[in-house]
Amino acid sequence: MFIEIEPDSTVPIYLQLAQQIIEGVAKGTLKPGDSLPSVRSFAADLGMNMHTVNKAYHYLEEKEFIQIVQKKGVVIHEKGVRKATATDRQRLMKEMRPILAEALCLQLSQEDIELLVKEIILDLKEVK
């Protein structure tokens, strides 16, 4: 799995890492039961602090994308891509709202925004 971190981004590094792992699950390149590197080896491979990888892993565990299993390590959650709950939907709406507000402030039409969303979905469904 290829991870690309943008150090100058306003998005925290742990979140960039977590988001790219989530994208791997969405694309199907990371499947339920697939192992991820240990915190130590992932940090070394990416040239980052172990605490950053640990924080990303705990974020992903909290959102049920991964499981941290004693003696087995870190694996993609057995549920894989799961059905969204009402709470998930509310959280996603809250997180998407500022992005959509910015798009409207940039005078993108509803149709333009819908096209952007469709492009992103097509990209995520395309296994590379």
Short mmCIF file of N, CA, C and O in Angstrom, two decimals:
data_model
loop_
_atom_site.label_atom_id
_atom_site.label_comp_id
_atom_site.label_asym_id
_atom_site.label_seq_id
_atom_site.Cartn_x
_atom_site.Cartn_y
_atom_site.Cartn_z
N MET A 1 0.84 -1.18 0.00
CA MET A 1 0.00 0.00 0.00
C MET A 1 0.88 1.24 0.00
O MET A 1 1.81 1.35 0.79
N PHE A 2 0.57 2.16 -0.89
CA PHE A 2 1.34 3.39 -1.02
C PHE A 2 0.72 4.49 -0.18
O PHE A 2 -0.46 4.81 -0.33
N ILE A 3 1.49 5.06 0.72
CA ILE A 3 1.03 6.15 1.59
C ILE A 3 1.80 7.40 1.22
O ILE A 3 3.02 7.39 1.13
N GLU A 4 1.07 8.48 1.01
CA GLU A 4 1.70 9.76 0.67
C GLU A 4 1.28 10.79 1.71
O GLU A 4 0.11 11.14 1.81
N ILE A 5 2.24 11.26 2.48
CA ILE A 5 2.00 12.24 3.53
C ILE A 5 2.45 13.61 3.05
O ILE A 5 3.54 13.75 2.50
N GLU A 6 1.60 14.61 3.26
CA GLU A 6 1.94 15.99 2.91
C GLU A 6 2.26 16.74 4.20
O GLU A 6 1.36 17.18 4.92
N PRO A 7 3.55 16.89 4.52
CA PRO A 7 3.94 17.53 5.78
C PRO A 7 3.45 18.97 5.94
O PRO A 7 3.23 19.43 7.05
N ASP A 8 3.24 19.68 4.83
CA ASP A 8 2.82 21.08 4.91
C ASP A 8 1.30 21.24 4.95
O ASP A 8 0.80 22.37 5.01
N SER A 9 0.58 20.13 4.92
CA SER A 9 -0.88 20.18 4.93
C SER A 9 -1.39 20.66 6.29
O SER A 9 -0.73 20.47 7.32
N THR A 10 -2.59 21.25 6.29
CA THR A 10 -3.22 21.64 7.55
C THR A 10 -3.86 20.43 8.22
O THR A 10 -4.23 20.50 9.39
N VAL A 11 -3.97 19.31 7.49
CA VAL A 11 -4.52 18.08 8.06
C VAL A 11 -3.42 17.39 8.85
O VAL A 11 -2.32 17.16 8.32
N PRO A 12 -3.66 17.07 10.12
CA PRO A 12 -2.63 16.40 10.93
C PRO A 12 -2.14 15.11 10.26
O PRO A 12 -2.91 14.41 9.59
N ILE A 13 -0.88 14.80 10.46
CA ILE A 13 -0.27 13.65 9.80
C ILE A 13 -0.97 12.34 10.17
O ILE A 13 -1.22 11.50 9.32
N TYR A 14 -1.35 12.17 11.45
CA TYR A 14 -2.01 10.94 11.85
C TYR A 14 -3.33 10.77 11.09
O TYR A 14 -3.70 9.67 10.71
N LEU A 15 -4.01 11.89 10.84
CA LEU A 15 -5.29 11.84 10.14
C LEU A 15 -5.08 11.57 8.65
O LEU A 15 -5.86 10.83 8.04
N GLN A 16 -4.02 12.12 8.07
CA GLN A 16 -3.69 11.81 6.67
C GLN A 16 -3.46 10.30 6.51
O GLN A 16 -3.96 9.68 5.57
N LEU A 17 -2.71 9.72 7.44
CA LEU A 17 -2.43 8.29 7.41
C LEU A 17 -3.72 7.50 7.54
O LEU A 17 -4.00 6.59 6.75
N ALA A 18 -4.54 7.84 8.52
CA ALA A 18 -5.81 7.15 8.74
C ALA A 18 -6.72 7.26 7.52
O ALA A 18 -7.32 6.27 7.09
N GLN A 19 -6.80 8.45 6.94
CA GLN A 19 -7.66 8.66 5.78
C GLN A 19 -7.22 7.81 4.59
O GLN A 19 -8.04 7.29 3.84
N GLN A 20 -5.92 7.64 4.42
CA GLN A 20 -5.42 6.84 3.30
C GLN A 20 -5.68 5.35 3.53
O GLN A 20 -5.94 4.61 2.58
N ILE A 21 -5.65 4.92 4.77
CA ILE A 21 -6.00 3.53 5.07
C ILE A 21 -7.49 3.31 4.83
O ILE A 21 -7.90 2.31 4.23
N ILE A 22 -8.32 4.27 5.25
CA ILE A 22 -9.76 4.19 5.00
C ILE A 22 -10.03 4.14 3.50
O ILE A 22 -10.86 3.36 3.02
N GLU A 23 -9.30 4.94 2.74
CA GLU A 23 -9.46 4.93 1.28
C GLU A 23 -9.08 3.57 0.71
O GLU A 23 -9.73 3.06 -0.20
N GLY A 24 -8.05 2.94 1.27
CA GLY A 24 -7.67 1.60 0.83
C GLY A 24 -8.77 0.58 1.08
O GLY A 24 -9.02 -0.31 0.26
N VAL A 25 -9.47 0.72 2.21
CA VAL A 25 -10.61 -0.15 2.52
C VAL A 25 -11.75 0.13 1.54
O VAL A 25 -12.35 -0.80 0.99
N ALA A 26 -12.03 1.41 1.29
CA ALA A 26 -13.12 1.79 0.38
C ALA A 26 -12.86 1.27 -1.03
O ALA A 26 -13.77 0.79 -1.71
N LYS A 27 -11.60 1.33 -1.47
CA LYS A 27 -11.25 0.87 -2.82
C LYS A 27 -11.18 -0.65 -2.91
O LYS A 27 -11.18 -1.21 -3.98
N GLY A 28 -11.07 -1.30 -1.76
CA GLY A 28 -10.96 -2.75 -1.76
C GLY A 28 -9.53 -3.25 -1.89
O GLY A 28 -9.29 -4.45 -2.00
N THR A 29 -8.56 -2.34 -1.85
CA THR A 29 -7.16 -2.78 -1.89
C THR A 29 -6.74 -3.31 -0.52
O THR A 29 -5.78 -4.08 -0.43
N LEU A 30 -7.44 -2.90 0.52
CA LEU A 30 -7.27 -3.47 1.86
C LEU A 30 -8.55 -4.20 2.19
O LEU A 30 -9.62 -3.61 2.22
N LYS A 31 -8.44 -5.49 2.42
CA LYS A 31 -9.61 -6.34 2.65
C LYS A 31 -9.68 -6.81 4.10
O LYS A 31 -8.65 -6.83 4.79
N PRO A 32 -10.87 -7.19 4.56
CA PRO A 32 -11.01 -7.70 5.93
C PRO A 32 -9.99 -8.81 6.20
O PRO A 32 -9.81 -9.71 5.37
N GLY A 33 -9.30 -8.69 7.33
CA GLY A 33 -8.31 -9.68 7.71
C GLY A 33 -6.91 -9.36 7.24
O GLY A 33 -5.94 -9.95 7.72
N ASP A 34 -6.74 -8.42 6.29
CA ASP A 34 -5.40 -8.03 5.84
C ASP A 34 -4.63 -7.43 7.01
O ASP A 34 -5.20 -6.66 7.80
N SER A 35 -3.37 -7.77 7.10
CA SER A 35 -2.52 -7.23 8.16
C SER A 35 -1.92 -5.90 7.76
O SER A 35 -1.59 -5.69 6.59
N LEU A 36 -1.78 -5.04 8.72
CA LEU A 36 -1.05 -3.78 8.55
C LEU A 36 0.25 -3.92 9.33
O LEU A 36 0.34 -4.71 10.28
N PRO A 37 1.25 -3.13 8.97
CA PRO A 37 2.53 -3.21 9.69
C PRO A 37 2.37 -2.82 11.16
O PRO A 37 1.45 -2.10 11.52
N SER A 38 3.31 -3.28 11.97
CA SER A 38 3.33 -2.87 13.37
C SER A 38 3.57 -1.36 13.42
O SER A 38 4.06 -0.77 12.45
N VAL A 39 3.24 -0.77 14.54
CA VAL A 39 3.44 0.66 14.72
C VAL A 39 4.90 1.02 14.45
O VAL A 39 5.21 1.95 13.70
N ARG A 40 5.80 0.25 15.03
CA ARG A 40 7.24 0.53 14.89
C ARG A 40 7.71 0.45 13.44
O ARG A 40 8.37 1.35 12.94
N SER A 41 7.32 -0.65 12.74
CA SER A 41 7.81 -0.80 11.37
C SER A 41 7.14 0.19 10.42
O SER A 41 7.79 0.70 9.50
N PHE A 42 5.85 0.49 10.64
CA PHE A 42 5.16 1.46 9.78
C PHE A 42 5.80 2.84 9.95
O PHE A 42 6.03 3.55 8.98
N ALA A 43 6.07 3.22 11.20
CA ALA A 43 6.71 4.51 11.47
C ALA A 43 8.07 4.58 10.79
O ALA A 43 8.42 5.60 10.17
N ALA A 44 8.84 3.51 10.88
CA ALA A 44 10.16 3.49 10.24
C ALA A 44 10.03 3.58 8.72
O ALA A 44 10.76 4.34 8.08
N ASP A 45 9.10 2.82 8.15
CA ASP A 45 8.90 2.84 6.69
C ASP A 45 8.49 4.22 6.19
O ASP A 45 8.89 4.64 5.11
N LEU A 46 7.66 4.90 6.97
CA LEU A 46 7.14 6.21 6.55
C LEU A 46 8.02 7.37 7.03
O LEU A 46 7.78 8.52 6.67
N GLY A 47 9.00 7.07 7.88
CA GLY A 47 9.88 8.12 8.40
C GLY A 47 9.16 9.08 9.32
O GLY A 47 9.36 10.29 9.27
N MET A 48 8.29 8.51 10.17
CA MET A 48 7.54 9.36 11.10
C MET A 48 7.63 8.81 12.51
O MET A 48 8.09 7.68 12.72
N ASN A 49 7.16 9.58 13.44
CA ASN A 49 7.17 9.21 14.84
C ASN A 49 6.20 8.05 15.10
O ASN A 49 5.10 8.02 14.54
N MET A 50 6.60 7.13 15.96
CA MET A 50 5.74 5.99 16.32
C MET A 50 4.43 6.45 16.94
O MET A 50 3.39 5.82 16.73
N HIS A 51 4.46 7.54 17.69
CA HIS A 51 3.24 8.03 18.35
C HIS A 51 2.20 8.48 17.31
O HIS A 51 1.00 8.37 17.54
N THR A 52 2.68 8.98 16.17
CA THR A 52 1.78 9.41 15.10
C THR A 52 1.05 8.21 14.51
O THR A 52 -0.17 8.24 14.32
N VAL A 53 1.78 7.14 14.24
CA VAL A 53 1.17 5.92 13.70
C VAL A 53 0.22 5.33 14.74
O VAL A 53 -0.90 4.91 14.41
N ASN A 54 0.65 5.31 15.98
CA ASN A 54 -0.19 4.79 17.07
C ASN A 54 -1.50 5.57 17.16
O ASN A 54 -2.58 4.98 17.31
N LYS A 55 -1.42 6.88 17.04
CA LYS A 55 -2.62 7.72 17.10
C LYS A 55 -3.55 7.41 15.92
O LYS A 55 -4.76 7.33 16.08
N ALA A 56 -2.97 7.22 14.73
CA ALA A 56 -3.77 6.87 13.55
C ALA A 56 -4.45 5.53 13.76
O ALA A 56 -5.65 5.37 13.45
N TYR A 57 -3.72 4.56 14.28
CA TYR A 57 -4.28 3.22 14.51
C TYR A 57 -5.43 3.28 15.53
O TYR A 57 -6.46 2.63 15.34
N HIS A 58 -5.27 4.03 16.58
CA HIS A 58 -6.34 4.13 17.58
C HIS A 58 -7.56 4.85 17.02
O HIS A 58 -8.70 4.48 17.33
N TYR A 59 -7.33 5.84 16.19
CA TYR A 59 -8.43 6.53 15.50
C TYR A 59 -9.20 5.53 14.63
O TYR A 59 -10.42 5.48 14.64
N LEU A 60 -8.46 4.71 13.87
CA LEU A 60 -9.08 3.71 12.99
C LEU A 60 -9.77 2.61 13.78
O LEU A 60 -10.82 2.11 13.37
N GLU A 61 -9.21 2.25 14.91
CA GLU A 61 -9.83 1.22 15.76
C GLU A 61 -11.15 1.74 16.33
O GLU A 61 -12.16 1.03 16.35
N GLU A 62 -11.15 3.00 16.75
CA GLU A 62 -12.35 3.61 17.30
C GLU A 62 -13.48 3.64 16.26
O GLU A 62 -14.64 3.45 16.58
N LYS A 63 -13.11 3.84 15.00
CA LYS A 63 -14.10 3.89 13.91
C LYS A 63 -14.38 2.51 13.31
O LYS A 63 -15.10 2.40 12.33
N GLU A 64 -13.80 1.47 13.91
CA GLU A 64 -14.00 0.07 13.52
C GLU A 64 -13.51 -0.26 12.12
O GLU A 64 -14.07 -1.11 11.43
N PHE A 65 -12.44 0.41 11.67
CA PHE A 65 -11.83 0.06 10.40
C PHE A 65 -10.74 -0.99 10.60
O PHE A 65 -10.44 -1.76 9.69
N ILE A 66 -10.14 -0.99 11.78
CA ILE A 66 -9.10 -1.98 12.08
C ILE A 66 -9.38 -2.61 13.44
O ILE A 66 -10.18 -2.09 14.23
N GLN A 67 -8.70 -3.72 13.67
CA GLN A 67 -8.70 -4.37 14.98
C GLN A 67 -7.25 -4.52 15.40
O GLN A 67 -6.40 -4.88 14.58
N ILE A 68 -6.98 -4.25 16.65
CA ILE A 68 -5.65 -4.47 17.20
C ILE A 68 -5.77 -5.71 18.07
O ILE A 68 -6.43 -5.68 19.12
N VAL A 69 -5.18 -6.80 17.60
CA VAL A 69 -5.35 -8.10 18.23
C VAL A 69 -4.01 -8.55 18.82
O VAL A 69 -2.99 -8.56 18.12
N GLN A 70 -4.04 -8.94 20.11
CA GLN A 70 -2.82 -9.42 20.77
C GLN A 70 -2.24 -10.60 19.97
O GLN A 70 -2.96 -11.48 19.53
N LYS A 71 -0.94 -10.58 19.78
CA LYS A 71 -0.16 -11.61 19.09
C LYS A 71 -0.48 -11.75 17.61
O LYS A 71 0.16 -12.52 16.92
N LYS A 72 -1.48 -11.04 17.11
CA LYS A 72 -1.80 -11.09 15.69
C LYS A 72 -1.45 -9.76 15.02
O LYS A 72 -1.21 -9.69 13.83
N GLY A 73 -1.46 -8.70 15.80
CA GLY A 73 -1.11 -7.39 15.28
C GLY A 73 -2.33 -6.59 14.85
O GLY A 73 -3.42 -6.76 15.36
N VAL A 74 -2.10 -5.75 13.87
CA VAL A 74 -3.14 -4.84 13.37
C VAL A 74 -3.70 -5.41 12.08
O VAL A 74 -2.96 -5.69 11.15
N VAL A 75 -5.02 -5.60 12.05
CA VAL A 75 -5.66 -6.15 10.86
C VAL A 75 -6.87 -5.29 10.49
O VAL A 75 -7.49 -4.66 11.34
N ILE A 76 -7.20 -5.31 9.20
CA ILE A 76 -8.41 -4.64 8.75
C ILE A 76 -9.58 -5.37 9.38
O ILE A 76 -9.64 -6.59 9.40
N HIS A 77 -10.52 -4.61 9.91
CA HIS A 77 -11.65 -5.17 10.67
C HIS A 77 -12.38 -6.22 9.85
O HIS A 77 -12.59 -6.05 8.66
N GLU A 78 -12.77 -7.29 10.53
CA GLU A 78 -13.46 -8.40 9.86
C GLU A 78 -14.78 -7.98 9.23
O GLU A 78 -15.25 -8.58 8.28
N LYS A 79 -15.38 -6.90 9.75
CA LYS A 79 -16.64 -6.41 9.18
C LYS A 79 -16.41 -5.76 7.83
O LYS A 79 -17.35 -5.59 7.05
N GLY A 80 -15.14 -5.36 7.57
CA GLY A 80 -14.84 -4.69 6.32
C GLY A 80 -15.63 -3.41 6.17
O GLY A 80 -15.70 -2.60 7.08
N VAL A 81 -16.25 -3.24 5.02
CA VAL A 81 -17.09 -2.07 4.79
C VAL A 81 -18.46 -2.40 5.36
O VAL A 81 -19.11 -3.34 4.95
N ARG A 82 -18.86 -1.64 6.35
CA ARG A 82 -20.11 -1.94 7.05
C ARG A 82 -21.21 -0.94 6.69
O ARG A 82 -20.93 0.10 6.10
N LYS A 83 -22.40 -1.27 7.05
CA LYS A 83 -23.56 -0.40 6.82
C LYS A 83 -23.51 0.77 7.82
O LYS A 83 -23.25 0.57 9.01
N ALA A 84 -23.75 1.97 7.32
CA ALA A 84 -23.72 3.17 8.17
C ALA A 84 -24.89 3.17 9.15
O ALA A 84 -26.00 2.81 8.78
N THR A 85 -24.61 3.58 10.36
CA THR A 85 -25.66 3.75 11.37
C THR A 85 -26.18 5.19 11.28
O THR A 85 -25.59 6.03 10.59
N ALA A 86 -27.24 5.48 12.00
CA ALA A 86 -27.77 6.84 12.05
C ALA A 86 -26.72 7.79 12.62
O ALA A 86 -26.57 8.93 12.14
N THR A 87 -25.96 7.32 13.58
CA THR A 87 -24.88 8.14 14.17
C THR A 87 -23.81 8.43 13.13
O THR A 87 -23.29 9.55 13.05
N ASP A 88 -23.45 7.40 12.34
CA ASP A 88 -22.46 7.60 11.27
C ASP A 88 -22.94 8.67 10.29
O ASP A 88 -22.18 9.55 9.89
N ARG A 89 -24.20 8.57 9.91
CA ARG A 89 -24.77 9.53 8.95
C ARG A 89 -24.73 10.95 9.51
O ARG A 89 -24.36 11.89 8.80
N GLN A 90 -25.08 11.10 10.78
CA GLN A 90 -25.05 12.43 11.41
C GLN A 90 -23.63 12.99 11.44
O GLN A 90 -23.40 14.17 11.16
N ARG A 91 -22.67 12.14 11.80
CA ARG A 91 -21.27 12.58 11.86
C ARG A 91 -20.78 12.99 10.48
O ARG A 91 -20.14 14.03 10.31
N LEU A 92 -21.11 12.19 9.45
CA LEU A 92 -20.67 12.51 8.09
C LEU A 92 -21.31 13.82 7.60
O LEU A 92 -20.64 14.63 6.96
N MET A 93 -22.57 14.01 7.91
CA MET A 93 -23.23 15.27 7.53
C MET A 93 -22.53 16.45 8.18
O MET A 93 -22.28 17.48 7.53
N LYS A 94 -22.19 16.31 9.45
CA LYS A 94 -21.52 17.39 10.18
C LYS A 94 -20.14 17.68 9.57
O LYS A 94 -19.74 18.84 9.43
N GLU A 95 -19.41 16.61 9.19
CA GLU A 95 -18.07 16.78 8.62
C GLU A 95 -18.12 17.33 7.19
O GLU A 95 -17.23 18.06 6.77
N MET A 96 -19.17 16.98 6.44
CA MET A 96 -19.27 17.43 5.05
C MET A 96 -19.80 18.86 4.94
O MET A 96 -19.52 19.55 3.96
N ARG A 97 -20.55 19.30 5.91
CA ARG A 97 -21.22 20.60 5.85
C ARG A 97 -20.26 21.76 5.55
O ARG A 97 -20.53 22.55 4.64
N PRO A 98 -19.13 21.90 6.27
CA PRO A 98 -18.23 23.02 5.97
C PRO A 98 -17.64 22.95 4.55
O PRO A 98 -17.43 23.97 3.92
N ILE A 99 -17.38 21.75 4.07
CA ILE A 99 -16.83 21.58 2.72
C ILE A 99 -17.85 22.03 1.68
O ILE A 99 -17.53 22.75 0.73
N LEU A 100 -19.11 21.62 1.88
CA LEU A 100 -20.17 22.01 0.95
C LEU A 100 -20.44 23.52 1.03
O LEU A 100 -20.69 24.16 0.00
N ALA A 101 -20.37 24.07 2.23
CA ALA A 101 -20.55 25.51 2.39
C ALA A 101 -19.46 26.27 1.63
O ALA A 101 -19.73 27.26 0.94
N GLU A 102 -18.23 25.78 1.72
CA GLU A 102 -17.12 26.41 1.00
C GLU A 102 -17.35 26.31 -0.50
O GLU A 102 -17.12 27.28 -1.24
N ALA A 103 -17.81 25.15 -0.97
CA ALA A 103 -18.09 24.98 -2.40
C ALA A 103 -19.13 25.98 -2.88
O ALA A 103 -19.00 26.57 -3.95
N LEU A 104 -20.17 26.18 -2.07
CA LEU A 104 -21.21 27.15 -2.43
C LEU A 104 -20.66 28.59 -2.43
O LEU A 104 -21.01 29.39 -3.29
N CYS A 105 -19.78 28.88 -1.46
CA CYS A 105 -19.15 30.21 -1.42
C CYS A 105 -18.25 30.44 -2.63
O CYS A 105 -18.02 31.58 -3.02
N LEU A 106 -17.74 29.36 -3.20
CA LEU A 106 -16.91 29.46 -4.41
C LEU A 106 -17.77 29.45 -5.67
O LEU A 106 -17.28 29.27 -6.78
N GLN A 107 -19.07 29.60 -5.47
CA GLN A 107 -20.06 29.69 -6.53
C GLN A 107 -20.15 28.44 -7.39
O GLN A 107 -20.44 28.51 -8.58
N LEU A 108 -19.89 27.28 -6.77
CA LEU A 108 -20.16 26.02 -7.48
C LEU A 108 -21.65 25.75 -7.38
O LEU A 108 -22.25 25.92 -6.32
N SER A 109 -22.23 25.34 -8.47
CA SER A 109 -23.65 25.03 -8.46
C SER A 109 -23.87 23.67 -7.82
O SER A 109 -22.91 22.88 -7.64
N GLN A 110 -25.11 23.38 -7.50
CA GLN A 110 -25.44 22.06 -6.95
C GLN A 110 -25.01 20.98 -7.93
O GLN A 110 -24.48 19.95 -7.53
N GLU A 111 -25.21 21.23 -9.21
CA GLU A 111 -24.83 20.25 -10.24
C GLU A 111 -23.32 20.04 -10.25
O GLU A 111 -22.84 18.90 -10.38
N ASP A 112 -22.55 21.13 -10.11
CA ASP A 112 -21.08 21.01 -10.06
C ASP A 112 -20.64 20.19 -8.86
O ASP A 112 -19.74 19.35 -8.96
N ILE A 113 -21.27 20.45 -7.73
CA ILE A 113 -20.93 19.72 -6.50
C ILE A 113 -21.27 18.24 -6.66
O ILE A 113 -20.48 17.37 -6.30
N GLU A 114 -22.43 17.96 -7.23
CA GLU A 114 -22.82 16.56 -7.46
C GLU A 114 -21.85 15.86 -8.40
O GLU A 114 -21.50 14.69 -8.18
N LEU A 115 -21.36 16.58 -9.43
CA LEU A 115 -20.37 16.00 -10.34
C LEU A 115 -19.06 15.69 -9.62
O LEU A 115 -18.44 14.64 -9.86
N LEU A 116 -18.64 16.61 -8.75
CA LEU A 116 -17.42 16.38 -7.96
C LEU A 116 -17.55 15.12 -7.10
O LEU A 116 -16.65 14.29 -7.04
N VAL A 117 -18.70 14.99 -6.45
CA VAL A 117 -18.94 13.83 -5.59
C VAL A 117 -18.93 12.55 -6.43
O VAL A 117 -18.31 11.55 -6.05
N LYS A 118 -19.58 12.58 -7.59
CA LYS A 118 -19.59 11.41 -8.48
C LYS A 118 -18.18 11.04 -8.93
O LYS A 118 -17.83 9.86 -8.97
N GLU A 119 -17.35 12.04 -9.26
CA GLU A 119 -15.97 11.79 -9.67
C GLU A 119 -15.19 11.10 -8.55
O GLU A 119 -14.43 10.16 -8.79
N ILE A 120 -15.37 11.58 -7.33
CA ILE A 120 -14.66 11.00 -6.19
C ILE A 120 -15.10 9.56 -5.98
O ILE A 120 -14.28 8.66 -5.77
N ILE A 121 -16.41 9.32 -6.05
CA ILE A 121 -16.93 7.96 -5.87
C ILE A 121 -16.38 7.03 -6.95
O ILE A 121 -15.93 5.92 -6.65
N LEU A 122 -16.38 7.48 -8.19
CA LEU A 122 -15.83 6.66 -9.28
C LEU A 122 -14.35 6.36 -9.05
O LEU A 122 -13.91 5.23 -9.28
N ASP A 123 -13.61 7.36 -8.59
CA ASP A 123 -12.19 7.16 -8.31
C ASP A 123 -11.99 6.13 -7.20
O ASP A 123 -11.10 5.29 -7.27
N LEU A 124 -12.81 6.21 -6.16
CA LEU A 124 -12.68 5.28 -5.04
C LEU A 124 -13.07 3.86 -5.43
O LEU A 124 -12.55 2.89 -4.88
N LYS A 125 -13.99 3.73 -6.37
CA LYS A 125 -14.42 2.39 -6.79
C LYS A 125 -13.46 1.76 -7.79
O LYS A 125 -13.51 0.57 -8.02
N GLU A 126 -12.58 2.58 -8.35
CA GLU A 126 -11.62 2.10 -9.35
C GLU A 126 -10.44 1.49 -8.63
O GLU A 126 -9.68 2.18 -7.96
N VAL A 127 -10.27 0.19 -8.75
CA VAL A 127 -9.14 -0.50 -8.13
C VAL A 127 -7.92 -0.30 -9.02
O VAL A 127 -7.97 -0.58 -10.20
N LYS A 128 -6.86 0.18 -8.40
CA LYS A 128 -5.64 0.47 -9.17
C LYS A 128 -4.59 -0.57 -8.95
O LYS A 128 -4.43 -1.18 -8.00
#
